Short mmCIF file of C-alpha atoms in Angstrom, two decimals:
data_model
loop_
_atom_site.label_atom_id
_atom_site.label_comp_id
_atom_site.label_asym_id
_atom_site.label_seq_id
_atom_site.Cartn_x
_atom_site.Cartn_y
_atom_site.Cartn_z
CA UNK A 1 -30.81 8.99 16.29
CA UNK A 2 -26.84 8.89 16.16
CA UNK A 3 -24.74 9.22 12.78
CA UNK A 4 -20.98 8.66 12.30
CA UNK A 5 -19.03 11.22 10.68
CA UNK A 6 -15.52 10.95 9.15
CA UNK A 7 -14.35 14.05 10.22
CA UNK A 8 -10.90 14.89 12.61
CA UNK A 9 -11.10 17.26 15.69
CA UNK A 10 -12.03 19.83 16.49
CA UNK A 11 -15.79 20.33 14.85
CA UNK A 12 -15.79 22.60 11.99
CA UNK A 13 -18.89 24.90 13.03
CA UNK A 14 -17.94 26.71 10.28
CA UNK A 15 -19.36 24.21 7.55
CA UNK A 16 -22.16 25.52 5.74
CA UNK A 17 -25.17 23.82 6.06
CA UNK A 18 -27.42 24.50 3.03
CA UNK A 19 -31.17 24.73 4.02
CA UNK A 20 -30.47 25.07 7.71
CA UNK A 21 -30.19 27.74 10.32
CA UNK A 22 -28.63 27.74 13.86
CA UNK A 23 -31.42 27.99 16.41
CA UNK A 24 -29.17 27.64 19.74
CA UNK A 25 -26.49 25.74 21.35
CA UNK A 26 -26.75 22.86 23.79
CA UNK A 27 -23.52 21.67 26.15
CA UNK A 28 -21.40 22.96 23.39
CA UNK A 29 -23.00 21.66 20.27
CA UNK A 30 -24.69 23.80 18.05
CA UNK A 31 -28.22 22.44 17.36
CA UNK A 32 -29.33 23.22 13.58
CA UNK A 33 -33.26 23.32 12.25
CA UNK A 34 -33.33 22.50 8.31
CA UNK A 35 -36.12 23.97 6.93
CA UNK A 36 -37.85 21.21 5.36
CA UNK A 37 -38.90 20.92 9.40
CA UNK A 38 -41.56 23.76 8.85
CA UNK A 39 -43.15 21.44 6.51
CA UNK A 40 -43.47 18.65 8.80
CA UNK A 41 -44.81 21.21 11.35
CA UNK A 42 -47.30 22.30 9.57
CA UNK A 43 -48.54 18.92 8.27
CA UNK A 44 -48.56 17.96 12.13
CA UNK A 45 -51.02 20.85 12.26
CA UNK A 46 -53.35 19.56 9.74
CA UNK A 47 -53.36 16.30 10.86
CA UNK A 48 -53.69 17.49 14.63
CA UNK A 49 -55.92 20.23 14.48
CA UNK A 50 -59.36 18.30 13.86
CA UNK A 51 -58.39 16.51 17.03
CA UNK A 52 -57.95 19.75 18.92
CA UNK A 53 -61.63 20.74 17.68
CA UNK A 54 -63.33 17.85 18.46
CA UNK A 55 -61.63 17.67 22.37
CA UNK A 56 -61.71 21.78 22.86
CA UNK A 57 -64.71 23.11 21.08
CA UNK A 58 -64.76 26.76 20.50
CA UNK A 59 -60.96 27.52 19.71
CA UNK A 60 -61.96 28.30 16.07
CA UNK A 61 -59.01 29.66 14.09
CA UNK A 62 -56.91 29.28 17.55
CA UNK A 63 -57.20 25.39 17.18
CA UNK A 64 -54.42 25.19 14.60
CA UNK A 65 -52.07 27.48 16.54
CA UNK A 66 -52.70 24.79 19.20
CA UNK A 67 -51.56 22.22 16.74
CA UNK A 68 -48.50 23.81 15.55
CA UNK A 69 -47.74 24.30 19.26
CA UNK A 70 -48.24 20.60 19.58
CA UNK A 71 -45.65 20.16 16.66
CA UNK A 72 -43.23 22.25 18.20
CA UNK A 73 -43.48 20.70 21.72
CA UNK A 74 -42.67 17.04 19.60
CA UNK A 75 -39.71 18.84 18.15
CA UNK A 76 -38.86 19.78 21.87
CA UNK A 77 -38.69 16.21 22.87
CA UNK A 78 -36.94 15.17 20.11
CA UNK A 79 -34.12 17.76 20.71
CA UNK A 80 -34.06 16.13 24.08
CA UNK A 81 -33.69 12.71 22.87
CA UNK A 82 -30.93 13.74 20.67
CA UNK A 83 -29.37 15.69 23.72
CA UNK A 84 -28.94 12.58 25.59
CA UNK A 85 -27.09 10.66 22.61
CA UNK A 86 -24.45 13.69 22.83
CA UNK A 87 -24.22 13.49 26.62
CA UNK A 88 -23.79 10.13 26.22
CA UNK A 89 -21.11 10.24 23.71
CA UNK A 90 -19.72 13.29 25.34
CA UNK A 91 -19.05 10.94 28.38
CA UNK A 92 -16.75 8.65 26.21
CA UNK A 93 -14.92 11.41 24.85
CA UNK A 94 -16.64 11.26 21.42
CA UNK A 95 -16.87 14.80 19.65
CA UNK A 96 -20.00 15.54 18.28
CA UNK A 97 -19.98 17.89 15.64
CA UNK A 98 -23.74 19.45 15.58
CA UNK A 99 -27.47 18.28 16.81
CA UNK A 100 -30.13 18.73 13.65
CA UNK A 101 -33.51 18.36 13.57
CA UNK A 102 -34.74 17.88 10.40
CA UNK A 103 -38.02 16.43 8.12
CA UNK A 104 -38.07 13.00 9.91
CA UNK A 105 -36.59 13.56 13.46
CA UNK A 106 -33.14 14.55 15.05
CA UNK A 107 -30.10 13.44 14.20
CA UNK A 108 -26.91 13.62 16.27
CA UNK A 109 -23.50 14.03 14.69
CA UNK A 110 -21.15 12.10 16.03
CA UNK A 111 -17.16 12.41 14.60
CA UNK A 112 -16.13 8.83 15.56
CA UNK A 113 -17.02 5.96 16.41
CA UNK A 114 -17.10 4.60 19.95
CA UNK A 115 -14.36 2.33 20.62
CA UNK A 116 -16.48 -1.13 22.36
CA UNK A 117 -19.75 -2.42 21.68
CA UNK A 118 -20.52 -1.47 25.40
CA UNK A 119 -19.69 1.97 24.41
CA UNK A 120 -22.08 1.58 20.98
CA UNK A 121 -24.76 0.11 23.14
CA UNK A 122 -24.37 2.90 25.92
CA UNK A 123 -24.38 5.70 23.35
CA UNK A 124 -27.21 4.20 21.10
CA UNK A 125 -29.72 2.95 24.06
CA UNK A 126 -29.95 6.36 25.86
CA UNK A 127 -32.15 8.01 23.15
CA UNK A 128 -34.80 5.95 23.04
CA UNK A 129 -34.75 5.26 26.74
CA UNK A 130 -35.16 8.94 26.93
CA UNK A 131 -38.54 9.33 24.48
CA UNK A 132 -39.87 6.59 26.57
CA UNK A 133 -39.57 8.53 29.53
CA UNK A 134 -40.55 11.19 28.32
CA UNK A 135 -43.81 9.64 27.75
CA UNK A 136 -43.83 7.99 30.76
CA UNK A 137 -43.75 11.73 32.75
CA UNK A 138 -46.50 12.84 30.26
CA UNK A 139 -48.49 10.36 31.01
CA UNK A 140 -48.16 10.84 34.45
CA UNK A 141 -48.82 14.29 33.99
CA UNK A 142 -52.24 13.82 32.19
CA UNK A 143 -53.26 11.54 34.78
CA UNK A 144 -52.25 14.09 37.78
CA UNK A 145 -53.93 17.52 35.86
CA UNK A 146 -57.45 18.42 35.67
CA UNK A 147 -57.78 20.76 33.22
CA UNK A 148 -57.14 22.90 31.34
CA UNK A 149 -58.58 20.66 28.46
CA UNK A 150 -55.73 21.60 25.97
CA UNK A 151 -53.65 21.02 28.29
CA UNK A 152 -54.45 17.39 29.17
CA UNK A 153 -54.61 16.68 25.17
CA UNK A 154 -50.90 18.14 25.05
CA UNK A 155 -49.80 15.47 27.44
CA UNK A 156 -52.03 12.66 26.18
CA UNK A 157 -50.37 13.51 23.00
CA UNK A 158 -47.11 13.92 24.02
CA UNK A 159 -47.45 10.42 25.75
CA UNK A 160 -48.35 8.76 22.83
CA UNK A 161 -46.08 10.27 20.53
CA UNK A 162 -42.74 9.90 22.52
CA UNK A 163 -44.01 6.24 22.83
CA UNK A 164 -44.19 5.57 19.37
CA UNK A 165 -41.13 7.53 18.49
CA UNK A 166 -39.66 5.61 21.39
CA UNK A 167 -40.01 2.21 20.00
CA UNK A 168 -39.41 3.05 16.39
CA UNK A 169 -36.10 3.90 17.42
CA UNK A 170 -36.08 0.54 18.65
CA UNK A 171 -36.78 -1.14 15.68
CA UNK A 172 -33.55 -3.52 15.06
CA UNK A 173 -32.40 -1.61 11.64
CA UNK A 174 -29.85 1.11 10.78
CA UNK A 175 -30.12 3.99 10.68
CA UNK A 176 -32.21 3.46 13.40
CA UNK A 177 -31.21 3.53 17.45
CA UNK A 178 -31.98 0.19 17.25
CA UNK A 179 -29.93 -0.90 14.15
CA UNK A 180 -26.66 0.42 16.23
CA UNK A 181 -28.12 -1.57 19.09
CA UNK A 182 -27.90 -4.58 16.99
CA UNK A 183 -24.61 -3.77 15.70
CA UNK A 184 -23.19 -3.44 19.07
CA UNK A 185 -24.86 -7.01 20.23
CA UNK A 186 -23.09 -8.60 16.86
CA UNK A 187 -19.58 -6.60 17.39
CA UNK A 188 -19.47 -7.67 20.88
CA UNK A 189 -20.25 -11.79 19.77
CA UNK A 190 -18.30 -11.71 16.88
CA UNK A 191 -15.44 -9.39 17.74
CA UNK A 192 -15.88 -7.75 14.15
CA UNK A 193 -17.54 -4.31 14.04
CA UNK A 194 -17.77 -4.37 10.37
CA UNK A 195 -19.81 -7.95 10.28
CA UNK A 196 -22.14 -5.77 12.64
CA UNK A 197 -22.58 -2.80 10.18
CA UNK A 198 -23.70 -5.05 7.67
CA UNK A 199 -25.72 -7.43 9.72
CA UNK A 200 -27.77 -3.75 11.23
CA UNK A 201 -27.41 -2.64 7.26
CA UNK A 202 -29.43 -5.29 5.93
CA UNK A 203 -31.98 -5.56 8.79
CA UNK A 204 -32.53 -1.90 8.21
CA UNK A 205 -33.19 -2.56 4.58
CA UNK A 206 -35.54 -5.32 6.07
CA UNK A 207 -37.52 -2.52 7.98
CA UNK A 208 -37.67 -0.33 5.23
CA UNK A 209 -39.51 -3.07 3.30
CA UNK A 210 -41.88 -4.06 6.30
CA UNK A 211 -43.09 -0.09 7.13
CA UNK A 212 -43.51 0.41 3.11
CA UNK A 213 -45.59 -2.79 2.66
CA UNK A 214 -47.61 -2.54 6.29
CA UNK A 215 -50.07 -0.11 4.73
CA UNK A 216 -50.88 -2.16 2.24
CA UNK A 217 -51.42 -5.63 4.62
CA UNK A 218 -53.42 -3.48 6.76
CA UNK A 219 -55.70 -2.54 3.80
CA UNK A 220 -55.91 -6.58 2.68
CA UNK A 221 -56.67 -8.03 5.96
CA UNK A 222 -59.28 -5.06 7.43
CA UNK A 223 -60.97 -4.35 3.55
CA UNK A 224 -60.83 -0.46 4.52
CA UNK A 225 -59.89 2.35 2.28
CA UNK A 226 -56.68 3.27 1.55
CA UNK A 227 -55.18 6.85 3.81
CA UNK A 228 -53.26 8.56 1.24
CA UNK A 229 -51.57 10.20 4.16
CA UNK A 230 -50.69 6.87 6.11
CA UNK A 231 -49.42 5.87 2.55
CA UNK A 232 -46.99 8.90 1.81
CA UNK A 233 -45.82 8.89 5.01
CA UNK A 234 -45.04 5.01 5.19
CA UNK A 235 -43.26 5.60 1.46
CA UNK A 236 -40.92 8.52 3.21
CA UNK A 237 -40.23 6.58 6.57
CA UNK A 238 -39.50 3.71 3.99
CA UNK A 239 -37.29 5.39 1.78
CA UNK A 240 -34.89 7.08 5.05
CA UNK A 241 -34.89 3.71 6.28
CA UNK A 242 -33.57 1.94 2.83
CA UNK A 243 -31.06 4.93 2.21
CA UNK A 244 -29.61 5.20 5.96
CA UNK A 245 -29.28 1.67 5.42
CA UNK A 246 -27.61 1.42 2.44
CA UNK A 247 -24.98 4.06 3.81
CA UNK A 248 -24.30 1.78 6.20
CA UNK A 249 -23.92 -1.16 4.21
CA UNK A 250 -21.43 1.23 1.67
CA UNK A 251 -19.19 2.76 4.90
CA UNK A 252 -18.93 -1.30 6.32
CA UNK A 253 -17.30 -1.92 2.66
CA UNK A 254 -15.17 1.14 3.03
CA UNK A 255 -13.99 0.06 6.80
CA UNK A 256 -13.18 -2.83 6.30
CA UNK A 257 -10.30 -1.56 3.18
CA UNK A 258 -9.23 1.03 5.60
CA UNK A 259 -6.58 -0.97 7.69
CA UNK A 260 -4.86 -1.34 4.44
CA UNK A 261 -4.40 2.48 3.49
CA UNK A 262 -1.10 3.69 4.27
CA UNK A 263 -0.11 7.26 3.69
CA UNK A 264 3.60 6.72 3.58
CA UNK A 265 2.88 3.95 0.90
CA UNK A 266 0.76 6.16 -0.76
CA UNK A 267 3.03 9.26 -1.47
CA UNK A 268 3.66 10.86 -4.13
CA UNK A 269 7.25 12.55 -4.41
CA UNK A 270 6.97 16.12 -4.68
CA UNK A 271 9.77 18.10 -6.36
CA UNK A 272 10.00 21.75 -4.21
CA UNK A 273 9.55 24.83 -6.58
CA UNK A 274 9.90 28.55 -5.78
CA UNK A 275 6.64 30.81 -6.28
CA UNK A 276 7.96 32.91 -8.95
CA UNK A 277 9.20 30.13 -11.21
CA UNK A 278 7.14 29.99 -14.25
CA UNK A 279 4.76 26.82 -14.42
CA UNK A 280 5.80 25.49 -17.34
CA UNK A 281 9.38 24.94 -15.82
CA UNK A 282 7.83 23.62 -12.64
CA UNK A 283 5.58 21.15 -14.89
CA UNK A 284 9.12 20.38 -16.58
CA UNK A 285 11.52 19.77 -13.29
CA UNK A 286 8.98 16.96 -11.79
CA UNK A 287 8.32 15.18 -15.30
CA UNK A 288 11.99 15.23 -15.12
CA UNK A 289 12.97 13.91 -11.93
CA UNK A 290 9.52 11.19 -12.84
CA UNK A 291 7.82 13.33 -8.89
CA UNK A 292 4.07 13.19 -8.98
CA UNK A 293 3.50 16.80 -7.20
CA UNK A 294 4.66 19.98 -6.68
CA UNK A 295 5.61 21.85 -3.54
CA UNK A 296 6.34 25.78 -3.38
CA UNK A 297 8.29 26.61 -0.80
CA UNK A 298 10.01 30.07 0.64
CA UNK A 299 13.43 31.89 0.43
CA UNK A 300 14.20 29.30 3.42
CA UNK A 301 13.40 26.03 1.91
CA UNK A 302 10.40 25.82 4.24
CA UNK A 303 6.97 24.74 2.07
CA UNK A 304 4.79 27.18 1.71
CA UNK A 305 2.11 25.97 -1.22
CA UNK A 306 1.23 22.39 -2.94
CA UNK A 307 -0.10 22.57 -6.31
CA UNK A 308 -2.46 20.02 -7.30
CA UNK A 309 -2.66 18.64 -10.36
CA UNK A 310 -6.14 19.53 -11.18
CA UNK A 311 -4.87 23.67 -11.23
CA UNK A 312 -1.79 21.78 -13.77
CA UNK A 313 -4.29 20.78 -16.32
CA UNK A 314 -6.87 23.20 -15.66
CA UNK A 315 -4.08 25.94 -17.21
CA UNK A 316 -3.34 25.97 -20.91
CA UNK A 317 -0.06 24.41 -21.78
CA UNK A 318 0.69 28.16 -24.03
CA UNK A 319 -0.27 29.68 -20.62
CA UNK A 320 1.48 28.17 -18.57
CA UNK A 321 5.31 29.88 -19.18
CA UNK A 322 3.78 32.95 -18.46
CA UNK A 323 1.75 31.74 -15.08
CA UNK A 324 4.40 31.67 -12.16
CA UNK A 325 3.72 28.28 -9.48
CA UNK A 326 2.73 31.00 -7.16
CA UNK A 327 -0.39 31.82 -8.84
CA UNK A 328 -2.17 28.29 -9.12
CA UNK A 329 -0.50 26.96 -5.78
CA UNK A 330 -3.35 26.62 -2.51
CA UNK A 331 -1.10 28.16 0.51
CA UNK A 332 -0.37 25.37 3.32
CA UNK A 333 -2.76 25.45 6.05
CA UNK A 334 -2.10 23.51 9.26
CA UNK A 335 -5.39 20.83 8.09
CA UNK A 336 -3.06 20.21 4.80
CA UNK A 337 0.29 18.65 6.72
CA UNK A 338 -0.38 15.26 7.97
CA UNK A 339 1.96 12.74 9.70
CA UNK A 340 3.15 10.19 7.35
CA UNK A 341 2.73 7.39 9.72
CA UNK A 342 -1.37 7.62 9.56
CA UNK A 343 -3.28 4.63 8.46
CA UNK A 344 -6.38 3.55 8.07
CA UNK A 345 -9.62 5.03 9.67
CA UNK A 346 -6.80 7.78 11.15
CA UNK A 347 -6.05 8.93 7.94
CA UNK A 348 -9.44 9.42 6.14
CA UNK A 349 -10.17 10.86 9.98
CA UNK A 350 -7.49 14.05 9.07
CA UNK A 351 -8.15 14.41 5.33
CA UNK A 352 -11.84 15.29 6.14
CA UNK A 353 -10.64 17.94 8.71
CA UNK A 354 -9.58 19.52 5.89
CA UNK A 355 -10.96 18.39 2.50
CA UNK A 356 -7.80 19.25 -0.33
CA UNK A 357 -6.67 17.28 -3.00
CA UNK A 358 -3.80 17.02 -1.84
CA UNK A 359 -1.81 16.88 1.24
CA UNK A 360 1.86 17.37 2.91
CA UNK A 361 3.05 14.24 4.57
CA UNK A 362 6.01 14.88 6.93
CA UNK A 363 8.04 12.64 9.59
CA UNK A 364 7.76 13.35 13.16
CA UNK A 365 10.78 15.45 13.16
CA UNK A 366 8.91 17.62 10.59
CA UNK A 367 11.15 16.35 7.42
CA UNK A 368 8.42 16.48 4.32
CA UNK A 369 8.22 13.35 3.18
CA UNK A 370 5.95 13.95 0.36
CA UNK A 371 2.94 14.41 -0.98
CA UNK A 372 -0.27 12.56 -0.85
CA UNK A 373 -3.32 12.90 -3.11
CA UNK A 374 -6.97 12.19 -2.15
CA UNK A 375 -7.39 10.72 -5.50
CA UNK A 376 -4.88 7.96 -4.92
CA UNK A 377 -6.34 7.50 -1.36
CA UNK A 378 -9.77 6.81 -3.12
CA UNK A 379 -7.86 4.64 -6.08
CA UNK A 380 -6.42 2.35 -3.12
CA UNK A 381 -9.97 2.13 -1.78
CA UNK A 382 -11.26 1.04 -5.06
CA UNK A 383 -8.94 -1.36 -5.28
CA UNK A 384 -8.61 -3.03 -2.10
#
């Protein structure tokens, strides 16, 4: 499964990644396991193991380490289905950020999005095209082998699984393979990426109502009793569904504002401050001169520092005479100056390279022009 991330280049591997750990890296892209994975493992395991007894008598307490091997070998596959997205995507010159596999699959991060529907299509396609041959080879496998017994359930199972995960991809929903599949066939009719997003947004929302009532209409129409496991996991494939979805349908809104955000328009005039001057005074100057910011900068008139106004207020006004800029400023990194030319999808692309408050704008000859807040990025945005 692919997901779009607003973030600029390079990746940040740095990021933390709370509940997650590093397990290798694959053509460049570090591939993450978060945790909640072991759970999903080991429920595999449960749900496997009686079907390891029951084909390879004998295994006793060795029949659920044959399960969880069976989970792991899934996992496998599904790393490989998310390898071919990147490959993909790496073909078209799209970063991708990480590979995680997580409670309900993999999930590729991709930094931007590709720039045709062909492109969309191309990128989106490959992954389930890939768990469908992957159960193609294991079946072919299972017919070819003759034993070992556990061996010939492994690919049976494999075949079967990679099938199923194949063509749920497939369904026509976000944030589903096949949700970006539809996207791309409405973006490339229409001409309007956006109308896509929300067309695959609402279908996914569709889906997510379908596999939570299926259970249920399955129940009515055979008269058998409920499977509280068929029905917990039909509520969680449900609930990814509706909230991948609704993401979807949320970033459409957001795109289709962006084209309107302009950072020059959106600066804020910043009034330049030395380090040692006390913040009070600072505070006073750019009331003053009516400047919305405050830049420190050096002995050479260079900037060195923005102060946002979130350190202003979070100081004491009595404090504040005896609390020099210098001590509330964040030092400029090279994330913080932006050109003040960027628009749009550009824009929010370099504020999440690095994520600030606020931000240097300067001309191409490297004149600051001012100052622009993330606040009044996401006011315009409200607005729009």
């Amino acid at each position: 499964m692919v997901h779009d991330v607003e973030k600029n280049n390079p990746p940040r591997e740095a990021q933390r990644r709370p509940g997650a750990v590093q397990i290798a890296r694959v053509v460049g892209v570090p591939v993450y396991v978060n945790l909640s994975w072991i759970l999903v493992a080991l429920l595999i395991a449960y749900v496997f193991r009686p079907v390891v007894d029951e084909q390879v008598p004998g295994l006793g307490v060795w029949s659920f380490v044959a399960a969880l091997g069976f989970a792991v070998l899934l996992y496998a596959s599904v790393l490989v289905h998310e390898i071919a997205h990147v490959l993909v995507a790496r073909k078209f010159d799209l970063p991708v950020r990480a590979i995680t596999l997580q409670f309900l699959g993999g999930l590729s991060e991709i930094e931007s999005e590709p720039q045709t529907p062909w492109r969309e299509f191309a990128v989106a396609v490959v992954g389930p095209l890939t768990s469908l041959g992957i159960s193609g080879l294991a079946a072919l496998g299972h017919t070819a082998v003759s034993g070992p017994a556990l061996l010939e359930l492994a690919l049976f199972q494999l075949a079967w699984a990679n099938l199923l995960v194949g063509l749920f991809n497939l369904l026509p929903g976000l944030p589903l393979d096949g949700g970006r599949l539809l996207r791309a066939g409405v973006w490339a009719v229409t001409k309007q990426p956006h109308l896509g997003t929300a067309v695959a947004g609402w279908a996914g929302r569709v889906v997510a109502a379908v596999v939570l009532l299926l259970p249920w209409t399955v129940l009515a129409r055979t008269g058998g009793s409920p499977s509280l496991l068929y029905i917990v996991w039909s509520v969680f494939l449900a609930m990814f569904m509706w909230a991948g979805s609704s993401q979807a349908l949320m970033s459409a809104k957001i795109r289709r504002k962006l084209p309107a955000i302009h950072a020059r328009t959106l600066a804020r005039r910043g009034v330049p401050v030395a380090s040692e001057l006390p913040l009070s005074e600072a505070v006073r100057r750019a009331q003053e001169a009516h400047a919305g910011s405050l830049v420190v900068v050096g002995s050479d008139g260079r900037p060195t520092g923005l102060v946002s106004e979130a350190a202003v207020l979070a100081t004491p006004e009595h404090r504040r005479p005896w609390i020099s800029v210098g001590d509330v400023a964040r030092r400029i990194e090279p994330g913080l100056v932006l050109d003040v030319r960027l628009t749009g999808e550009a824009l929010v692309r370099a504020m999440g390279g690095t994520p600030a408050t606020e931000y240097l704008l300067v001309e191409p000859d490297g004149r600051v022009f001012g100052v622009l807040a993330t606040a009044d990025v996401d006011g315009a945005l409200a607005r729009t």
